[in-house]
Amino acid sequence: MKYKFLLVLVLIVLTLVVLNIYQKDIKNFFYNFSLPVERCFWRVGESTADFFANIFQTSLKDKVDALETENQALLSQLIELEELRAENKVLGEAFGAKLNEEFSLLLSDIIAKDGSFLMIDRGYSDGLAEGMAVITEGKVLAGYLETVYQNAARVRLIWDPEVSFDGKVFGQTAVSGLLTGNGDSKLVLDLIPKEAGIKEGDLVSTSSISGLFPEGLLVGVVEKINRTDLDSFQTADIIHYFDLDLSKDLFVILNHEN
Amino acid sequence: MKIKYLLSIVIIYFLVLFENSFLEHFAVFGFVFSPALILVIIYNILENEKKFFGVYLALISGFFLDVFSDHFIGYNILILILLSLFLKLVFNKYVSFPFKKI
């Protein structure tokens, strides 16, 4: 009886080891034929959730008012940016620098979500590779490809605690720091020099120091600054702009190698 | 009898897909309702102690949950099998039901 139990235990362990050696192939096999069903479930879920959100949305007017105010502020910023762009163009031509490098993008649909991971319906058969950055149509950073299967890929979202990358805050001057997910739909920007003049509401984007993501992808906005006399650096809580409810489609940047 | 085992694989497969793709939109405080897990719990509570179909359901549910998640294959299998054995032990030893178990 004792030997029988041990034999069963050894068999289970061996089976699990073998399954994990071929884990990617097994998952690939299931993802290949589950794609249409998952896509269908995701779309139905999305429209059902939207339907109920509209019914239970009580503060819609407040939201519209806030968005209108934000829109006006953004319009004034847009004018400033247009002026800066014109200035940049002149400087770029003068120094022969390559400005506004365009990305080569691949459109993909979200088909499933699991914690801080998303599944998209494109894989290595579409030219995807692990490590590629994933953005929204507004050039907001969503995450990067962690595992790529034949016709699907798993995206690790930026707020996952295991994600950390370099970012830039646009305060009085641009300041670099280290962005880390805190697993709670937020990010923490660390290693900001104490003398850096950043404030709540400053925009945060990616920088290209580590090469993990291309420069200039929008990440979020500074929510709160944490500054103590004991620490040598200041940190900031960042609200990211990537909203799964607003982003129906995602784009994978194909021409950036990390 | 074989149909019961095959049918349970198909049902659990669709339940896990449903959880990952449909129910993800209805997460409450980040928690998603898991029909496969509920099925395993209820079946094991109601099952006769001498039968082990509930453990088989735990194995299949764990396998599909692992396949469609980021975990290594075996993570959910082990958790669900241990959970089902625990439920069998507790509900058969310490709880009596006013009806005949399945």
Coordinates of C-alpha atoms in Angstrom, one line a residue:
Chain A
M1 CA 0.0 0.0 0.0
K2 CA 2.9 2.3 1.0
Y3 CA 4.7 1.5 -2.3
K4 CA 1.6 2.0 -4.3
F5 CA 1.2 5.5 -2.8
L6 CA 4.8 6.3 -3.5
L7 CA 4.5 5.1 -7.1
V8 CA 1.5 7.3 -7.7
L9 CA 3.3 10.3 -6.2
V10 CA 6.4 9.7 -8.3
L11 CA 4.2 9.3 -11.4
I12 CA 2.4 12.6 -10.7
V13 CA 5.7 14.5 -10.2
L14 CA 7.1 13.0 -13.4
T15 CA 4.0 13.9 -15.4
L16 CA 4.1 17.5 -14.1
V17 CA 7.9 17.8 -14.9
V18 CA 7.2 16.5 -18.5
L19 CA 4.2 18.8 -18.9
N20 CA 6.4 21.8 -17.8
I21 CA 9.2 20.9 -20.1
Y22 CA 6.7 21.1 -23.0
Q23 CA 4.7 23.9 -21.4
K24 CA 5.0 26.3 -24.3
D25 CA 4.0 23.7 -26.8
I26 CA 1.0 22.6 -24.7
K27 CA -0.2 26.2 -24.2
N28 CA 0.4 26.9 -27.9
F29 CA -1.8 23.9 -28.9
F30 CA -4.7 25.1 -26.7
Y31 CA -4.4 28.8 -27.6
N32 CA -4.5 27.9 -31.3
F33 CA -7.9 26.4 -31.3
S34 CA -9.3 28.5 -28.4
L35 CA -8.7 31.8 -30.1
P36 CA -12.1 32.2 -31.9
V37 CA -14.0 31.2 -28.7
E38 CA -11.9 33.5 -26.5
R39 CA -12.4 36.4 -29.0
C40 CA -16.1 35.9 -29.0
F41 CA -16.4 35.7 -25.2
W42 CA -14.2 38.8 -24.8
R43 CA -16.4 40.9 -27.2
V44 CA -19.6 39.8 -25.7
G45 CA -18.2 40.5 -22.2
E46 CA -17.0 43.9 -23.3
S47 CA -20.4 44.9 -24.8
T48 CA -22.3 43.5 -21.8
A49 CA -20.0 45.4 -19.3
D50 CA -20.4 48.6 -21.4
F51 CA -24.2 48.2 -21.3
F52 CA -24.3 47.8 -17.5
A53 CA -21.8 50.6 -17.0
N54 CA -24.1 52.9 -18.9
I55 CA -27.1 51.9 -16.7
F56 CA -25.3 52.3 -13.4
Q57 CA -23.3 55.4 -14.3
T58 CA -24.7 58.0 -12.1
S59 CA -22.0 60.6 -12.2
L60 CA -21.8 60.9 -15.9
K61 CA -22.4 64.6 -16.0
D62 CA -19.6 65.2 -13.4
K63 CA -17.3 63.1 -15.6
V64 CA -18.2 65.1 -18.8
D65 CA -17.6 68.3 -16.9
A66 CA -14.2 67.2 -15.7
L67 CA -13.2 66.0 -19.2
E68 CA -14.3 69.3 -20.7
T69 CA -12.1 71.2 -18.3
E70 CA -9.2 68.8 -19.0
N71 CA -9.8 69.2 -22.7
Q72 CA -9.5 73.0 -22.5
A73 CA -6.2 72.7 -20.5
L74 CA -4.9 70.2 -23.1
L75 CA -5.8 72.5 -26.0
S76 CA -3.7 75.3 -24.5
Q77 CA -0.8 72.8 -24.0
L78 CA -1.3 71.7 -27.6
I79 CA -0.6 75.2 -28.9
E80 CA 2.6 75.4 -26.9
L81 CA 3.6 72.0 -28.2
E82 CA 3.0 73.1 -31.8
E83 CA 5.3 76.0 -31.3
L84 CA 7.9 73.7 -29.8
R85 CA 7.6 71.3 -32.7
A86 CA 8.2 74.0 -35.2
E87 CA 11.2 75.1 -33.2
N88 CA 12.4 71.4 -33.0
K89 CA 12.1 71.0 -36.7
V90 CA 14.2 73.9 -37.4
L91 CA 16.9 72.8 -34.9
G92 CA 16.7 69.2 -36.2
E93 CA 17.3 70.3 -39.8
A94 CA 20.2 72.5 -38.6
F95 CA 21.9 69.7 -36.8
G96 CA 20.8 66.9 -39.1
A97 CA 19.2 64.9 -36.3
K98 CA 16.5 62.3 -36.9
L99 CA 13.3 63.5 -35.2
N100 CA 9.9 61.9 -34.7
E101 CA 11.0 58.4 -35.6
E102 CA 7.8 56.6 -36.6
F103 CA 7.0 53.1 -35.3
S104 CA 6.0 50.2 -37.3
L105 CA 2.9 48.9 -35.6
L106 CA 0.8 45.8 -35.7
L107 CA -2.8 46.0 -34.6
S108 CA -4.0 43.2 -32.3
D109 CA -7.2 42.4 -30.4
I110 CA -7.4 41.5 -26.7
I111 CA -8.8 38.1 -26.1
A112 CA -8.3 37.4 -22.4
K113 CA -7.1 38.8 -19.2
D114 CA -5.4 37.2 -16.2
G115 CA -4.4 39.4 -13.3
S116 CA -1.7 41.8 -14.7
F117 CA -1.5 39.9 -18.0
L118 CA -3.4 40.2 -21.2
M119 CA -3.6 37.8 -24.1
I120 CA -3.6 39.2 -27.6
D121 CA -4.5 37.4 -30.9
R122 CA -1.1 37.8 -32.6
G123 CA 1.9 35.6 -32.3
Y124 CA 5.2 34.8 -33.9
S125 CA 3.5 33.9 -37.1
D126 CA 2.8 37.7 -37.4
G127 CA 6.4 38.6 -36.7
L128 CA 6.1 39.2 -32.9
A129 CA 9.0 38.6 -30.6
E130 CA 9.4 38.6 -26.8
G131 CA 10.2 42.0 -25.3
M132 CA 8.3 44.1 -27.9
A133 CA 6.5 47.1 -26.4
V134 CA 2.7 47.2 -26.6
I135 CA 0.9 50.6 -26.8
T136 CA -2.6 52.0 -27.3
E137 CA -3.7 54.1 -30.3
G138 CA -2.9 57.2 -28.2
K139 CA 0.7 56.0 -27.8
V140 CA 0.1 55.2 -24.2
L141 CA 2.4 52.3 -22.9
A142 CA 0.4 49.2 -22.0
G143 CA 3.2 46.7 -21.4
Y144 CA 5.5 44.3 -23.2
L145 CA 5.3 40.8 -24.7
E146 CA 6.4 38.3 -22.2
T147 CA 5.6 35.1 -24.0
V148 CA 4.9 34.7 -27.7
Y149 CA 3.0 31.7 -29.0
Q150 CA 2.3 30.9 -32.7
N151 CA -1.0 32.8 -32.9
A152 CA -1.2 34.5 -29.5
A153 CA 1.0 36.4 -27.1
R154 CA 1.0 37.2 -23.4
V155 CA 1.4 40.9 -22.5
R156 CA 2.8 41.8 -19.1
L157 CA 1.1 45.0 -18.1
I158 CA 3.2 47.9 -16.7
W159 CA 1.7 47.8 -13.2
D160 CA 2.9 44.3 -12.6
P161 CA 5.3 44.3 -9.6
E162 CA 7.9 42.5 -11.7
V163 CA 8.1 45.3 -14.3
S164 CA 10.6 48.1 -13.9
F165 CA 11.8 50.5 -16.5
D166 CA 13.3 54.0 -16.8
G167 CA 11.0 56.9 -17.2
K168 CA 11.1 60.7 -17.4
V169 CA 9.0 63.3 -15.6
F170 CA 8.3 66.5 -17.4
G171 CA 8.5 69.0 -14.5
Q172 CA 10.4 72.3 -14.7
T173 CA 13.1 70.2 -16.4
A174 CA 12.9 66.6 -17.6
V175 CA 14.1 64.3 -14.8
S176 CA 14.8 60.6 -15.1
G177 CA 13.8 57.9 -12.6
L178 CA 13.0 54.2 -12.2
L179 CA 9.3 53.2 -12.7
T180 CA 8.1 50.1 -10.9
G181 CA 4.6 48.6 -10.9
N182 CA 3.0 48.1 -7.5
G183 CA 0.4 45.5 -8.6
D184 CA -2.4 47.8 -7.8
S185 CA -3.0 49.6 -11.1
K186 CA -0.4 52.2 -10.1
L187 CA 3.3 52.8 -10.6
V188 CA 6.0 54.2 -8.4
L189 CA 8.7 56.4 -9.8
D190 CA 11.9 56.0 -7.7
L191 CA 15.4 57.4 -7.8
I192 CA 14.4 61.0 -8.5
P193 CA 17.0 63.4 -7.3
K194 CA 15.9 65.4 -4.3
E195 CA 16.6 68.8 -6.0
A196 CA 14.4 67.9 -9.0
G197 CA 11.5 70.2 -9.2
I198 CA 8.6 67.9 -9.9
K199 CA 5.0 68.5 -8.9
E200 CA 1.7 66.7 -8.9
G201 CA 0.1 66.6 -12.3
D202 CA 3.4 66.4 -14.2
L203 CA 3.4 64.0 -17.2
V204 CA 5.6 60.8 -17.2
S205 CA 6.9 59.1 -20.3
T206 CA 9.4 56.4 -21.1
S207 CA 13.0 57.2 -21.7
S208 CA 15.5 55.2 -23.7
I209 CA 18.3 54.8 -21.1
S210 CA 17.8 51.0 -20.6
G211 CA 16.4 50.5 -24.1
L212 CA 13.5 48.4 -22.8
F213 CA 10.9 50.7 -24.4
P214 CA 11.3 53.4 -27.1
E215 CA 11.5 56.9 -25.9
G216 CA 8.5 59.2 -25.6
L217 CA 5.7 56.8 -24.9
L218 CA 3.2 58.2 -22.5
V219 CA 3.0 56.4 -19.2
G220 CA 0.9 58.5 -16.8
V221 CA 0.7 61.4 -14.5
V222 CA 2.3 62.2 -11.1
E223 CA -0.4 61.7 -8.3
K224 CA 1.7 62.2 -5.2
I225 CA 5.3 63.1 -4.3
N226 CA 6.9 61.3 -1.3
R227 CA 9.8 63.3 0.0
T228 CA 11.5 62.7 3.4
D229 CA 14.7 64.2 4.9
L230 CA 16.1 60.7 5.6
D231 CA 16.0 59.4 2.0
S232 CA 18.6 60.4 -0.5
F233 CA 16.0 60.3 -3.4
Q234 CA 12.3 61.3 -3.7
T235 CA 9.7 59.0 -5.0
A236 CA 6.4 59.7 -6.7
D237 CA 3.1 57.7 -7.1
I238 CA 2.1 57.6 -10.7
I239 CA -1.4 57.0 -12.1
H240 CA -1.0 55.3 -15.5
Y241 CA -3.0 56.3 -18.5
F242 CA -3.5 52.8 -19.8
D243 CA -7.2 52.0 -19.3
L244 CA -8.4 48.6 -20.4
D245 CA -12.0 49.8 -20.7
L246 CA -11.0 52.5 -23.1
S247 CA -8.5 50.5 -25.1
K248 CA -10.3 48.1 -27.4
D249 CA -7.3 47.5 -29.6
L250 CA -3.6 47.3 -28.8
F251 CA -0.6 47.9 -31.1
V252 CA 2.7 46.1 -30.9
I253 CA 5.8 48.1 -31.9
L254 CA 7.7 45.9 -34.3
N255 CA 10.7 48.1 -35.1
H256 CA 12.2 48.5 -31.6
E257 CA 14.7 46.1 -30.2
N258 CA 15.4 46.1 -26.5
Chain B
M1 CA -19.5 6.4 -17.6
K2 CA -16.8 7.4 -20.1
I3 CA -19.1 10.1 -21.5
K4 CA -19.3 11.6 -18.0
Y5 CA -15.5 12.0 -17.9
L6 CA -15.3 13.4 -21.5
L7 CA -18.2 15.7 -21.0
S8 CA -16.7 17.1 -17.8
I9 CA -13.5 18.0 -19.8
V10 CA -15.4 19.9 -22.4
I11 CA -17.6 21.7 -19.8
I12 CA -14.6 22.8 -17.7
Y13 CA -12.7 23.9 -20.8
F14 CA -15.5 26.3 -21.7
L15 CA -15.9 27.4 -18.1
V16 CA -12.3 28.4 -17.9
L17 CA -12.4 30.2 -21.2
F18 CA -15.6 32.0 -20.0
E19 CA -13.8 33.0 -16.8
N20 CA -10.7 34.4 -18.6
S21 CA -12.5 36.2 -21.4
F22 CA -16.0 37.1 -20.3
L23 CA -16.0 37.3 -16.5
E24 CA -12.8 39.3 -16.5
H25 CA -15.0 42.3 -17.4
F26 CA -17.0 41.9 -14.2
A27 CA -14.1 41.7 -11.7
V28 CA -15.1 43.0 -8.2
F29 CA -12.1 44.6 -6.4
G30 CA -9.8 42.8 -8.8
F31 CA -11.4 39.4 -8.0
V32 CA -12.9 37.4 -10.8
F33 CA -15.7 34.9 -10.2
S34 CA -14.4 31.4 -11.1
P35 CA -17.1 29.0 -12.1
A36 CA -14.6 26.1 -12.4
L37 CA -13.5 26.6 -8.8
I38 CA -17.1 26.8 -7.6
L39 CA -18.0 23.6 -9.5
V40 CA -15.1 21.8 -7.8
I41 CA -16.0 23.0 -4.3
I42 CA -19.7 22.2 -4.6
Y43 CA -19.2 18.8 -6.2
N44 CA -16.7 17.8 -3.5
I45 CA -18.9 18.9 -0.7
L46 CA -21.9 17.0 -2.1
E47 CA -20.0 13.9 -3.3
N48 CA -20.0 10.6 -1.4
E49 CA -16.7 10.0 0.4
K50 CA -16.0 6.7 -1.5
K51 CA -16.2 8.4 -4.9
F52 CA -13.4 10.4 -6.4
F53 CA -15.0 12.1 -9.4
G54 CA -14.7 15.4 -7.5
V55 CA -10.9 15.0 -7.4
Y56 CA -10.9 14.2 -11.1
L57 CA -12.8 17.5 -11.7
A58 CA -10.2 19.3 -9.6
L59 CA -7.4 17.8 -11.7
I60 CA -9.1 18.9 -15.0
S61 CA -10.0 22.4 -13.7
G62 CA -6.5 22.9 -12.4
F63 CA -5.0 21.8 -15.7
F64 CA -7.1 24.2 -17.8
L65 CA -6.6 27.1 -15.3
D66 CA -2.9 26.6 -15.5
V67 CA -2.9 26.4 -19.3
F68 CA -4.8 29.7 -19.6
S69 CA -2.8 31.5 -16.9
D70 CA 0.8 32.5 -16.4
H71 CA 1.5 29.8 -13.8
F72 CA 3.5 26.7 -14.5
I73 CA 1.4 23.6 -15.2
G74 CA 0.7 22.0 -11.9
Y75 CA 0.2 25.1 -9.7
N76 CA -3.6 25.1 -9.8
I77 CA -3.8 21.3 -10.2
L78 CA -2.1 20.8 -6.8
I79 CA -4.1 23.6 -5.1
L80 CA -7.4 22.2 -6.3
I81 CA -6.7 18.6 -5.6
L82 CA -5.6 19.4 -2.1
L83 CA -8.7 21.6 -1.7
S84 CA -11.0 18.8 -2.9
L85 CA -9.4 16.2 -0.6
F86 CA -9.7 18.7 2.3
L87 CA -13.4 19.3 1.6
K88 CA -14.1 15.6 1.3
L89 CA -12.4 15.0 4.7
V90 CA -14.1 17.8 6.5
F91 CA -17.6 17.5 5.1
N92 CA -17.7 13.7 5.4
K93 CA -16.3 13.5 8.9
Y94 CA -17.8 16.6 10.6
V95 CA -20.9 17.6 8.6
S96 CA -24.1 15.6 8.1
F97 CA -26.5 16.3 5.3
P98 CA -30.3 15.8 5.4
F99 CA -30.1 14.2 1.9
K100 CA -28.3 11.4 0.2
K101 CA -25.0 12.4 -1.4
I102 CA -24.3 12.1 -5.1

